Coordinates of C-alpha atoms in Angstrom, one line a residue:
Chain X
X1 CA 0.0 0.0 0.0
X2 CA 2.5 2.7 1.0
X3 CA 4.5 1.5 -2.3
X4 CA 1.5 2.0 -4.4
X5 CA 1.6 5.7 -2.6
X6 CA 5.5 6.3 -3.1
X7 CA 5.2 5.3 -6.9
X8 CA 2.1 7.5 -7.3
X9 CA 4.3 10.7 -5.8
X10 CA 7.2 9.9 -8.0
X11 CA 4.9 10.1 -11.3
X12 CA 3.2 13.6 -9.8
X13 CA 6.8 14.7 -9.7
X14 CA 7.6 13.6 -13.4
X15 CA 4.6 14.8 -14.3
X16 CA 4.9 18.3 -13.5
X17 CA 8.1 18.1 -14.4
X18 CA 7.4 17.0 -17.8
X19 CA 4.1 19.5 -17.8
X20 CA 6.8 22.3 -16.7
X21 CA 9.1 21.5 -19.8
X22 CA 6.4 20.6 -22.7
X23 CA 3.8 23.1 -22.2
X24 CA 3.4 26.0 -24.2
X25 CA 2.4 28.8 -21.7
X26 CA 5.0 30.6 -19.7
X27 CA 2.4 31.0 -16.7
X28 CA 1.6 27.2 -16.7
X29 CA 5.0 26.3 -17.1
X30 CA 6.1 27.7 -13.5
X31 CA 3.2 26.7 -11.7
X32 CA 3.5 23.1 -13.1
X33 CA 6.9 23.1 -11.9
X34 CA 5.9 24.5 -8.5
X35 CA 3.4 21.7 -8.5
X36 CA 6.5 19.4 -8.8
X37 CA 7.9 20.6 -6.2
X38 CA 5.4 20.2 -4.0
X39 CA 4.7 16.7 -4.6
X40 CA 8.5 16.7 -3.9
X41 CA 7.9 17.5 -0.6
X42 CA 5.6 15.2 0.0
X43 CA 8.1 12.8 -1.1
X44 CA 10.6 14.2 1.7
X45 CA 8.3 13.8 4.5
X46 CA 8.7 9.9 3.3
X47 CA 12.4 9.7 3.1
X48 CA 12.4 10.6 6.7
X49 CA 13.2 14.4 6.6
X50 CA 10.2 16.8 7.6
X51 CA 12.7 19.8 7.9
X52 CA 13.6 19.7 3.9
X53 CA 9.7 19.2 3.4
X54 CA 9.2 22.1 5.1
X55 CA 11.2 24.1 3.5
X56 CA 10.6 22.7 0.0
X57 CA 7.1 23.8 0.5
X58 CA 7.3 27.2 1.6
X59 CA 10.3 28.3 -0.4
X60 CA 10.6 25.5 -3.5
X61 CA 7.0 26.0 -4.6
X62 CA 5.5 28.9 -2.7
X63 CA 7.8 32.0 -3.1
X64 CA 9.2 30.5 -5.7
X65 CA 5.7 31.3 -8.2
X66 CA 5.5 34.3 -6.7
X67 CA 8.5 35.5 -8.0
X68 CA 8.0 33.8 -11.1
X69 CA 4.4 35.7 -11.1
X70 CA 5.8 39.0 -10.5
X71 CA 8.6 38.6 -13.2
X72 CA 6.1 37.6 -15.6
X73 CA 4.2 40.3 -15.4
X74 CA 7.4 42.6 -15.3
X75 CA 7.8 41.2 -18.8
X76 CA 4.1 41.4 -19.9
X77 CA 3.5 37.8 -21.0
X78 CA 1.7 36.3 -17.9
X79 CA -1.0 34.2 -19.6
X80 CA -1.9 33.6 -23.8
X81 CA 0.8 30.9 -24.8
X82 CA 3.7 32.7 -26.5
X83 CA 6.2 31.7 -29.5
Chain A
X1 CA 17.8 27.2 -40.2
X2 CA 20.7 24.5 -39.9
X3 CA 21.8 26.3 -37.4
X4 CA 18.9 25.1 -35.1
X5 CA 18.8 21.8 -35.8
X6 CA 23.1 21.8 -35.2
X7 CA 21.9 22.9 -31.8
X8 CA 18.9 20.3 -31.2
X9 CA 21.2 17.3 -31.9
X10 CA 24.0 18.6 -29.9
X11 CA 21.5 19.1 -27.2
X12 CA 19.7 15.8 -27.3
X13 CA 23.1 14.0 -27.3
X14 CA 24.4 16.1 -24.2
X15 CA 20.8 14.9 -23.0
X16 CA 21.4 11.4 -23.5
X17 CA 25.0 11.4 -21.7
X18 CA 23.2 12.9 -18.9
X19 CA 20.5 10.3 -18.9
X20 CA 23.2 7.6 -19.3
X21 CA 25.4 8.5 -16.0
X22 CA 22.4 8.8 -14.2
X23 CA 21.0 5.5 -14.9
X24 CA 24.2 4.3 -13.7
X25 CA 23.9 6.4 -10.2
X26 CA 20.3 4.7 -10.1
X27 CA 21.3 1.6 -11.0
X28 CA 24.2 1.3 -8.8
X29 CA 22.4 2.6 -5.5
X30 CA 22.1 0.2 -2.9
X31 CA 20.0 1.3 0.6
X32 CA 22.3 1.6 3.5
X33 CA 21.4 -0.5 6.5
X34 CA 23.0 1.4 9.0
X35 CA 24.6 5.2 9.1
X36 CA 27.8 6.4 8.2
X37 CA 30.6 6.9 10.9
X38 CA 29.4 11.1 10.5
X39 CA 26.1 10.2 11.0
X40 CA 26.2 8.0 13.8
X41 CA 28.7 10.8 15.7
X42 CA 26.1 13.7 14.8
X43 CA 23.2 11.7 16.0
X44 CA 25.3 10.5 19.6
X45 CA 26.9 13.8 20.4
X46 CA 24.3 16.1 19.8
X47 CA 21.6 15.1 22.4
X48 CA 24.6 14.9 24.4
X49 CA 26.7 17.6 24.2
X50 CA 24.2 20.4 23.0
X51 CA 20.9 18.7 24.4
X52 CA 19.1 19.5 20.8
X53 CA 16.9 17.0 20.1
X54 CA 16.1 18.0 16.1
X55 CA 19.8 16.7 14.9
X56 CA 19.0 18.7 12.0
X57 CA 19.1 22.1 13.6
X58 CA 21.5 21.0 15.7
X59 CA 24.4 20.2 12.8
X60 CA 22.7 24.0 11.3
X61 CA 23.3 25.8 14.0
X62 CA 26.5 24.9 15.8
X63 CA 28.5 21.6 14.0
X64 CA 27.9 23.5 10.5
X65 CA 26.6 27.1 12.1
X66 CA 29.7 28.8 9.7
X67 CA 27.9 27.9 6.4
X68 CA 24.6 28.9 7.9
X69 CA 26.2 32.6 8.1
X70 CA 27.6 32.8 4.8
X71 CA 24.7 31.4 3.3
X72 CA 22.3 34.3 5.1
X73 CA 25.5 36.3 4.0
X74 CA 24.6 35.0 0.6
X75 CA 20.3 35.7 0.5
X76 CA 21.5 39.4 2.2
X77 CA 23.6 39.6 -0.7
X78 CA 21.0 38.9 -3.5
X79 CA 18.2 41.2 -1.8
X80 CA 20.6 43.8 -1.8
X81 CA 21.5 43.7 -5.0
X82 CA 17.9 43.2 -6.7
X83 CA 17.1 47.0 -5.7
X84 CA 19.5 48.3 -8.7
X85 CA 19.1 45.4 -10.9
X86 CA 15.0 46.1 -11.1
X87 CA 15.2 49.7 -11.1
X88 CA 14.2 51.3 -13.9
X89 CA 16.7 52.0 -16.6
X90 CA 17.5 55.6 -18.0
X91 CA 18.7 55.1 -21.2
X92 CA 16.5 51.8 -22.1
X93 CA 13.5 52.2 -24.5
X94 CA 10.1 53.0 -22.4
X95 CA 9.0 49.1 -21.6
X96 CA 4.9 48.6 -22.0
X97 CA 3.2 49.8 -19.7
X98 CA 2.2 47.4 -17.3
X99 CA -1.4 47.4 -16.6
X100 CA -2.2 47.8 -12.9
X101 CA -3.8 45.3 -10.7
X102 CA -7.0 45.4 -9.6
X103 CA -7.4 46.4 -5.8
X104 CA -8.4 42.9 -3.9
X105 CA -11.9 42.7 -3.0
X106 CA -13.4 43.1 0.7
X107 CA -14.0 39.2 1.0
X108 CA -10.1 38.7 0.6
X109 CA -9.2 41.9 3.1
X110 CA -11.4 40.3 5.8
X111 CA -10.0 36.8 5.1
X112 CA -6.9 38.6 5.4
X113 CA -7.5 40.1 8.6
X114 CA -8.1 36.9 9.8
X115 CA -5.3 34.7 8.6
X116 CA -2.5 37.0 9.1
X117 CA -2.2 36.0 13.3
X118 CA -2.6 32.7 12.6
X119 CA 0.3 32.6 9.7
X120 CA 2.2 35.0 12.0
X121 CA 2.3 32.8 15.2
X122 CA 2.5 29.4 13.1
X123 CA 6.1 31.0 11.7
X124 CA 6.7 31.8 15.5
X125 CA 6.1 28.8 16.4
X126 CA 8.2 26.7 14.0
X127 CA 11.2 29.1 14.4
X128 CA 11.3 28.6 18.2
X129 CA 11.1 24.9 18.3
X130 CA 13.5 24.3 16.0
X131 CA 15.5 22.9 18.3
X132 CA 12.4 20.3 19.4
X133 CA 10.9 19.6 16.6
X134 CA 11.2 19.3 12.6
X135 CA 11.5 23.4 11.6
X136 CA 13.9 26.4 12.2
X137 CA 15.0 29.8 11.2
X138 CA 14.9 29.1 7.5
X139 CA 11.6 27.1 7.4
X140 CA 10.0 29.8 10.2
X141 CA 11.6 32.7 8.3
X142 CA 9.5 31.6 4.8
X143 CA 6.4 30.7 6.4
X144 CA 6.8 34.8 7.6
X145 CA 7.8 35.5 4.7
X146 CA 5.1 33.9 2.7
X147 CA 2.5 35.8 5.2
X148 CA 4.0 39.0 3.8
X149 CA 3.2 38.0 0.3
X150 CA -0.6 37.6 1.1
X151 CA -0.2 41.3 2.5
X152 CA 1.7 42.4 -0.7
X153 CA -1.6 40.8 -2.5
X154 CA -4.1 42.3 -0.3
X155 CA -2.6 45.9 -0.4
X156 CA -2.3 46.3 -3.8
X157 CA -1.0 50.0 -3.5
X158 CA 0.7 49.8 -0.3
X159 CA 4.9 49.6 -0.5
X160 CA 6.4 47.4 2.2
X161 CA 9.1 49.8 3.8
X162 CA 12.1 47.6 2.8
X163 CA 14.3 50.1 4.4
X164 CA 13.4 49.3 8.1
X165 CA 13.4 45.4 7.5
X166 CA 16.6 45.7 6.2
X167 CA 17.3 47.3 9.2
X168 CA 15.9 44.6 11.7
X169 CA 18.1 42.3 9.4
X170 CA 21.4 44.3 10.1
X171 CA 20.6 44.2 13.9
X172 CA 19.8 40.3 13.6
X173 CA 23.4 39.7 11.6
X174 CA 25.0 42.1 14.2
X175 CA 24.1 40.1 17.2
X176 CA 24.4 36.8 15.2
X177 CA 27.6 37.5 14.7
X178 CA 28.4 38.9 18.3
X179 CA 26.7 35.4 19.8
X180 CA 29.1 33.8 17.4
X181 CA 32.3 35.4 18.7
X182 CA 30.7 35.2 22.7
X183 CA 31.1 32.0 21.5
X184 CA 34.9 31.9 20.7
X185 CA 36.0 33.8 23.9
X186 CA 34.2 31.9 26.3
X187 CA 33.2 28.5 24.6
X188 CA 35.0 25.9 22.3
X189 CA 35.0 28.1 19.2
X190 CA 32.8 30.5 16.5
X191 CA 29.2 29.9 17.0
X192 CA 29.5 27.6 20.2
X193 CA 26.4 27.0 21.9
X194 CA 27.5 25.8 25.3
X195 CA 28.2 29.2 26.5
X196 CA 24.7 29.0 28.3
X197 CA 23.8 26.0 30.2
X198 CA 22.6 23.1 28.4
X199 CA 19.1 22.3 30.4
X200 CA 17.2 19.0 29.7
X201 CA 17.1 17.2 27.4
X202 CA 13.4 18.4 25.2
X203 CA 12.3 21.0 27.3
X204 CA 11.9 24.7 25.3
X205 CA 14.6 26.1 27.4
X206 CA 17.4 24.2 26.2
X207 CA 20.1 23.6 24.0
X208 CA 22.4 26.9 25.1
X209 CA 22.2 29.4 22.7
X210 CA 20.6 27.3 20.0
X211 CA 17.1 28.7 20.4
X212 CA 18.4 32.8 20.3
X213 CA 20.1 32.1 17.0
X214 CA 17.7 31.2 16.0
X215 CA 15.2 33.5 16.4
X216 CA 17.8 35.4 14.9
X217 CA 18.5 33.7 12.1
X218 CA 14.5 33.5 11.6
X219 CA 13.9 37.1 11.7
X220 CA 16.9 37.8 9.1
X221 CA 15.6 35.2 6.6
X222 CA 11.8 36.7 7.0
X223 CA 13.3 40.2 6.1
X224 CA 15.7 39.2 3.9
X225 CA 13.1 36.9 1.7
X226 CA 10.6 39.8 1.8
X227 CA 12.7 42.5 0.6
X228 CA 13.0 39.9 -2.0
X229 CA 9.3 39.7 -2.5
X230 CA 8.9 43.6 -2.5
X231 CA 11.8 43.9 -5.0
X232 CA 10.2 42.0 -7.5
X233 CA 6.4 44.4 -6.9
X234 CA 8.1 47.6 -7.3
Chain B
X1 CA 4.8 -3.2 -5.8
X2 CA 7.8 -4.0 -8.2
X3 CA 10.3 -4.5 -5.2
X4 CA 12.7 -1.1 -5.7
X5 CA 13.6 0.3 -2.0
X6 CA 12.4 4.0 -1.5
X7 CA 15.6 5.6 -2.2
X8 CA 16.1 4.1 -5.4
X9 CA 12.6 5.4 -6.9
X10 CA 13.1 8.5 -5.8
X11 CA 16.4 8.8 -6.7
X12 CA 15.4 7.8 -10.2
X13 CA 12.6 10.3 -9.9
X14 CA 15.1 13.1 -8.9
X15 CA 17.4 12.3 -12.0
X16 CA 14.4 12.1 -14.0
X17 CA 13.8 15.8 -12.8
X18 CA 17.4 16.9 -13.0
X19 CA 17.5 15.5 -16.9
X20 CA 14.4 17.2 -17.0
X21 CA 15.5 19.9 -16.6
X22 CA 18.7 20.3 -18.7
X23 CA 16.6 19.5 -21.4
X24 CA 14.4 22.5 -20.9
X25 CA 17.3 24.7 -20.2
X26 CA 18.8 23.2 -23.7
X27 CA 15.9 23.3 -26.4
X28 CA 13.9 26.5 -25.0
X29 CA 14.3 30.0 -26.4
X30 CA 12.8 32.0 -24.0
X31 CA 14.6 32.6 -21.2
X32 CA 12.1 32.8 -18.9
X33 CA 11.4 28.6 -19.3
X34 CA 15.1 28.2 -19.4
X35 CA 15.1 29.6 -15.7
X36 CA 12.0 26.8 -14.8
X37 CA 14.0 24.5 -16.0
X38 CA 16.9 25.5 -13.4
X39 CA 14.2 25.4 -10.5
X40 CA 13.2 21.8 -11.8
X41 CA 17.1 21.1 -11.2
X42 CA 17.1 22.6 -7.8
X43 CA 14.2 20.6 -7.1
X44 CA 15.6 17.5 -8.3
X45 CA 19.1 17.6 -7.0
X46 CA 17.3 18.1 -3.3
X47 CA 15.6 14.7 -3.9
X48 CA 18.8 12.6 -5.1
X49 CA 20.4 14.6 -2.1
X50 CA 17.8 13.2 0.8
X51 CA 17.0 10.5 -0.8
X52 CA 20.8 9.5 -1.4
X53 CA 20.9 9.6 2.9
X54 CA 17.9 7.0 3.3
X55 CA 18.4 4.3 5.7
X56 CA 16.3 0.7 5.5
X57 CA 13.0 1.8 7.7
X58 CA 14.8 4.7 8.9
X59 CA 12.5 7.8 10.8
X60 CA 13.3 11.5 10.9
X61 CA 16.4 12.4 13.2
X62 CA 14.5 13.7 15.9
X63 CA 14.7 12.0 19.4
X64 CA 11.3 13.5 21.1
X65 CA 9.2 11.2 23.4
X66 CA 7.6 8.7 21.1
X67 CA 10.6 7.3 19.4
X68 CA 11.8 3.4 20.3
X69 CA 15.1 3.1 21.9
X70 CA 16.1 0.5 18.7
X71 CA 14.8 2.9 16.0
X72 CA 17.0 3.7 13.2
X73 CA 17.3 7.4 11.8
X74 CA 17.8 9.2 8.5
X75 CA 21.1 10.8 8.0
X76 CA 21.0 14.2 9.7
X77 CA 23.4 15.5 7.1
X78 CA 22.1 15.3 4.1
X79 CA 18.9 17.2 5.2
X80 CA 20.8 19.7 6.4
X81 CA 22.6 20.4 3.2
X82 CA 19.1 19.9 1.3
X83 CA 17.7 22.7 3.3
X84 CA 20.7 25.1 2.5
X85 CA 20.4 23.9 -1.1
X86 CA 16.7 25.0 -1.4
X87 CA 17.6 28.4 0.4
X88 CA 20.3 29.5 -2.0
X89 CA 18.4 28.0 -5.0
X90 CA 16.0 30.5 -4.7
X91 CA 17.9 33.0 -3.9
X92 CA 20.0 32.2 -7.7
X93 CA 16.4 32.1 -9.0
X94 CA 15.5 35.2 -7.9
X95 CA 19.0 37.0 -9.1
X96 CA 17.8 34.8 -12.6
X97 CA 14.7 36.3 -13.4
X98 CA 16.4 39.9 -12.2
X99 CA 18.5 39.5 -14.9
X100 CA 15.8 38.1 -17.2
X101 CA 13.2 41.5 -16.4
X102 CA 16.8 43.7 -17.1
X103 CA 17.2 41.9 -20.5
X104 CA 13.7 42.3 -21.6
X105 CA 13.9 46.1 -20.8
X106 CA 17.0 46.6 -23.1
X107 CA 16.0 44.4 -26.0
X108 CA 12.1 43.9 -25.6
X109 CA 12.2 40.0 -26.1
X110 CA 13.1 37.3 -24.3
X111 CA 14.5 35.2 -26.8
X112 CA 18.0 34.2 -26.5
X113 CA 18.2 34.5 -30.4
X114 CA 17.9 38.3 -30.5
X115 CA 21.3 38.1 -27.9
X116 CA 23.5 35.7 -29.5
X117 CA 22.7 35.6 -33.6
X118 CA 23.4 38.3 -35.5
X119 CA 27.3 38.5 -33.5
X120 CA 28.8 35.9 -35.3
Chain F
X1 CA -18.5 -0.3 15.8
X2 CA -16.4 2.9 16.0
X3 CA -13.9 2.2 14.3
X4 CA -16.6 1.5 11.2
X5 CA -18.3 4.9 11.5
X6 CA -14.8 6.7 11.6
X7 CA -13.7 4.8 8.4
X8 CA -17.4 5.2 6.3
X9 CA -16.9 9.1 7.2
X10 CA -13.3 9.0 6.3
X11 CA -14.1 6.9 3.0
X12 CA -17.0 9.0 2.2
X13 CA -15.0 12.7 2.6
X14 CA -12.1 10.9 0.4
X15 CA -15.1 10.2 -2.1
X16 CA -15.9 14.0 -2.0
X17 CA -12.1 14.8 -2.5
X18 CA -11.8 12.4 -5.7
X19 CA -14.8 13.8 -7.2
X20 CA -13.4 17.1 -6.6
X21 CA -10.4 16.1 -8.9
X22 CA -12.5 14.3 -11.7
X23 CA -14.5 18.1 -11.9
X24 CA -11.3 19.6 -12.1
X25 CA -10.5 17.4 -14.6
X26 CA -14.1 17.1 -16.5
X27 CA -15.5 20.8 -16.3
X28 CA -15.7 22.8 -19.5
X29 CA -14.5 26.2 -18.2
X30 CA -12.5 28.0 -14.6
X31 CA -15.9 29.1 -13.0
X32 CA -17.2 25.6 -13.1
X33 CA -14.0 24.3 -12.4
X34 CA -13.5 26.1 -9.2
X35 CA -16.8 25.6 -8.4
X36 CA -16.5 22.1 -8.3
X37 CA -13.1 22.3 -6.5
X38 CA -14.0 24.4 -3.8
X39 CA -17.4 23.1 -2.1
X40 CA -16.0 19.4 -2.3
X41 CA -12.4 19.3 -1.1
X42 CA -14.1 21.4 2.0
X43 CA -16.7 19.1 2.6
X44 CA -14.2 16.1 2.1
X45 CA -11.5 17.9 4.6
X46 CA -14.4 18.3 7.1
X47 CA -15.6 14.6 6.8
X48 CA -11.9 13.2 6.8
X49 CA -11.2 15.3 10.0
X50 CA -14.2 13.9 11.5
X51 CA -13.4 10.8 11.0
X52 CA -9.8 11.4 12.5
X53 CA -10.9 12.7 15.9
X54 CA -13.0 9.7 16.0
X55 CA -10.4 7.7 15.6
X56 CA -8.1 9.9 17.9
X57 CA -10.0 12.0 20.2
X58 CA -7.0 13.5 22.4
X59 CA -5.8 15.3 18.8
X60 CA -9.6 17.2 18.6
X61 CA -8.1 20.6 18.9
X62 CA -5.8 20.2 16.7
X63 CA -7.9 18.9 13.7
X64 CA -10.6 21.9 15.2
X65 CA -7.9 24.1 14.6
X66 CA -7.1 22.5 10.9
X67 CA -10.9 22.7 10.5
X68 CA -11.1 26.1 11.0
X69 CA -8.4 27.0 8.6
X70 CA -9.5 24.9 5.9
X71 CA -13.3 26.7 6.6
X72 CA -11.7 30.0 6.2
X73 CA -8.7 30.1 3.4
X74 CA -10.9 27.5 1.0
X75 CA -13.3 29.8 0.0
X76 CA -11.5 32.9 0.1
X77 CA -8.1 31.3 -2.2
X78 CA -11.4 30.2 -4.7
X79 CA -13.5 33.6 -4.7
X80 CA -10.1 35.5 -5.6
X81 CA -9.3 33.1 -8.0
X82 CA -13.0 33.1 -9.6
X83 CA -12.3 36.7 -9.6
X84 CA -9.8 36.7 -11.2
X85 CA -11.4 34.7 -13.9
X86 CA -14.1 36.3 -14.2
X87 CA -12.0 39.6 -15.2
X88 CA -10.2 38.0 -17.4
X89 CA -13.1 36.4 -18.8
X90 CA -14.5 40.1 -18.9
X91 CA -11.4 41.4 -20.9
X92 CA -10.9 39.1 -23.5
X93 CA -14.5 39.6 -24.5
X94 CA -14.1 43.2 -24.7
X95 CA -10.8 42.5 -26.7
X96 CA -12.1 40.2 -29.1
X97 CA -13.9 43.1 -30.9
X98 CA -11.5 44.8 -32.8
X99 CA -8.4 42.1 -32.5
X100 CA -10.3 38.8 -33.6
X101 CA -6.9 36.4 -33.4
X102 CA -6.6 34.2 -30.1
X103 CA -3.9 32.0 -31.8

């Protein structure tokens, strides 16, 4: 059971990751890869190591869109896919 | 465009290389049984001889405390240096204007008003126990920090003053700094925390000077990752 | 399920990322998905790096009150050089995309084409 | 007997949760979508919880307190965001009038 839950968090991971590097948006591009990094903490908590989870969440994935956001914006392309 | 396609095959090849030596990482990993000699000393000695239960903060804050510094040293830096990077430009053409954001609307203020003391005590919390349970200045310091950002969304128009945090940050490194050389007069070396007394093992009032630095260490990340924040608004 | 320890999946996953990546860093133009693909490295080198410090069965290197005198712990210092790792990757993010909103504001594009072709 | 009635609720709120994913996944535009997102995964939180502190009653203030916060940042993260889209949605209809190219 908990191996059927470890493979299921590996694939979110490579999912997003995948999502973060195929997709054609900028905007979706960083939050898929902030969704990756969120199912990497989750991964963390199970590898023993709540203090990297911790900090993968709130600095990996949180502030880490929110700059992303901001510097979107800054360079006026936050949304309709672009190249 | 052969110049292109040059570049995709040299890519996909430097790709492939990559994807080779890591298969051979994964496939020659085995899972260790039992911790290294490091390890094992780390997890003996520091319940011992700095009665810090969390391991983690303990080989952060005094075995390793030195790289803790420069890597503040390092975030203190790059907010620092974003304030001329991300100013506008004088001789650059005019960029697009940018169109404003809405102001947020009164359902988020009130939520706002409601979820800032509980963000603010949880990043209390988990930069005081550090030393008790899984957490710390760094963790603490973003979960501040990320409580900031839902202000810098709510306020649309409202600047955070990145002059004064960068002042509380200054008199954080100051006395950071000054524990760290307390340390070296009176205890074993830079950053020692046995220069207060140890206490039991688990209660909050232990592990020397673990739990100041901290607090210190938390308020200096907080400030240091919303300047960051603010940076990137202007 | 297919009889892999822990570590070794997610170390796979973490390479996976880290390859990941490269490869966005590699085929992109736009800078701005060049810089994702260095946060999906970040991400990815933190998980070969804990995973890469797993014990067999191991819990989280904390000795509070519930914890078996025979238990066997995770090693402390790997975490701790996962945490600084997350810490300054955002911080080289952050100086990244700086950069990136500097570069846009001289040239008005983001594509790396407009800075290198056209110099030889 | 207990231990039943905690696991139906628990099973039951991780119903809500999945069904909360398939809309996510099945809705045709972001106002549906949220709408679908939101009122589920709060119901499924609740009933999960519920299920917990059955299950562990010395830990009820701390899934009260987990409670609450779901209660108050759930709907308030999903009204900003259908906000959001609703401007948006707003916009691009006023745009499509003289520039007629989404592509």
């Amino acid at each position: 059971m908990l191996d059927l839950f470890i493979l299921v968090i590996c694939g979110a991971i490579l999912l997003g990751g995948i999502l973060a590097v195929t997709v054609s948006g900028t905007l979706v591009a960083s939050v898929s890869a902030g969704a990756a990094g969120l199912f990497a903490s989750l991964g963390f908590l199970l590898l023993g190591a709540p203090d990297v989870a911790m900090a993968e969440a709130a600095i990996g994935s949180g502030l880490g869109i929110f700059i992303f956001l901001y510097a979107l914006k800054k360079t006026g392309q936050s949304g309709r896919a672009d190249e | 465009m052969t110049g292109r396609s040059i570049h995709v095959a040299v890519s996909l090849l430097a790709l492939a290389g990559l994807a080779l030596a890591c298969a051979r990482i994964v496939a020659g990993h085995v899972e260790p049984v039992a911790l290294g000699e490091l390890a094992a000393g780390y997890m003996r000695l520091s319940p011992e001889e700095l009665t810090v239960p969390n391991v983690v903060t303990g080989i952060l804050l005094a075995y390793r405390s030195f790289d803790t510094l420069g890597e503040v040293a390092v975030l203190f830096m790059v907010a620092a240096s974003l304030g001329p990077l991300l100013q506008p430009m004088d001789g650059a053409p005019a960029p697009r204007p940018v169109r404003p954001m809405p102001p947020a609307s009164e359902i988020v203020e009130s939520g706002h008003h409601l979820l800032m003391p509980f963000i603010a005590t949880f990043g209390a919390y988990v930069i005081l126990n550090g030393h008790l349970s899984a957490g710390g200045g760094f963790q603490g310091g973003a979960i501040v920090a990320s409580g900031v950002g839902l202000f810098m969304i709510v306020r649309v128009g409202t600047p955070v003053d990145t002059r004064a945090l960068s002042v509380g940050e200054s008199m954080a490194g100051v006395l950071f700094v000054a524990i760290g050389a307390l340390g070296l007069v009176l205890g074993g070396g830079f950053l020692d925390p046995r220069i207060l007394p140890g206490g039991e093992l688990g209660r909050f009032v232990s592990g020397g000077t673990i739990p100041i630095v901290s607090a210190l260490l938390g308020i200096k990340v907080a400030a240091e990752l919303s300047v960051v924040l603010q940076r990137f608004r202007s | 399920m297919i009889g892999l320890p822990v570590s070794t999946l997610l170390i796979a996953t973490g390479c996976g990322l880290i390859v990941l990546g490269f490869a966005a860093v590699l085929l992109h133009r736009n800078i701005l998905r060049m810089i994702v693909g260095f946060s999906l490295v970040d991400t990815g080198v933190a998980i070969v790096l804990v995973a890469s410090g797993y014990v067999k069965d191991g819990t989280a290197p904390i000795l509070d009150a519930d914890v078996t005198p025979d238990a066997v712990f995770v090693d402390p210092v790997n975490s701790a050089l996962a945490v600084t790792a997350i810490v300054i990757g955002f911080s080289v993010t952050a100086m990244a995309l700086a950069y990136a909103v500097r570069l846009y504001r001289l040239h008005g594009t983001l594509d790396v084409g407009a800075f290198t072709e056209g110099r030889g | 007997m207990i231990q039943i009635l905690a696991s139906l609720l628990i099973l039951l709120g991780s119903f809500f949760v999945f069904s909360a994913g398939l809309g996510l996944l099945r809705m045709p535009d972001p106002l549906t979508r949220i709408q679908a997102g939101t009122k589920a995964t709060t119901l499924g939180a609740l009933l999960v919880l519920t299920g917990l502190s059955i299950l562990h009653p010395e830990r009820l203030l701390l899934y009260l307190l987990i409670v609450a916060f779901v209660f108050i940042s759930n709907p308030i993260s999903s009204h900003a965001l259908a906000r959001a889209a609703a401007r948006r949605a707003a916009r691009d209809d006023a745009a499509s009038g003289d520039a007629s190219d989404p592509a």
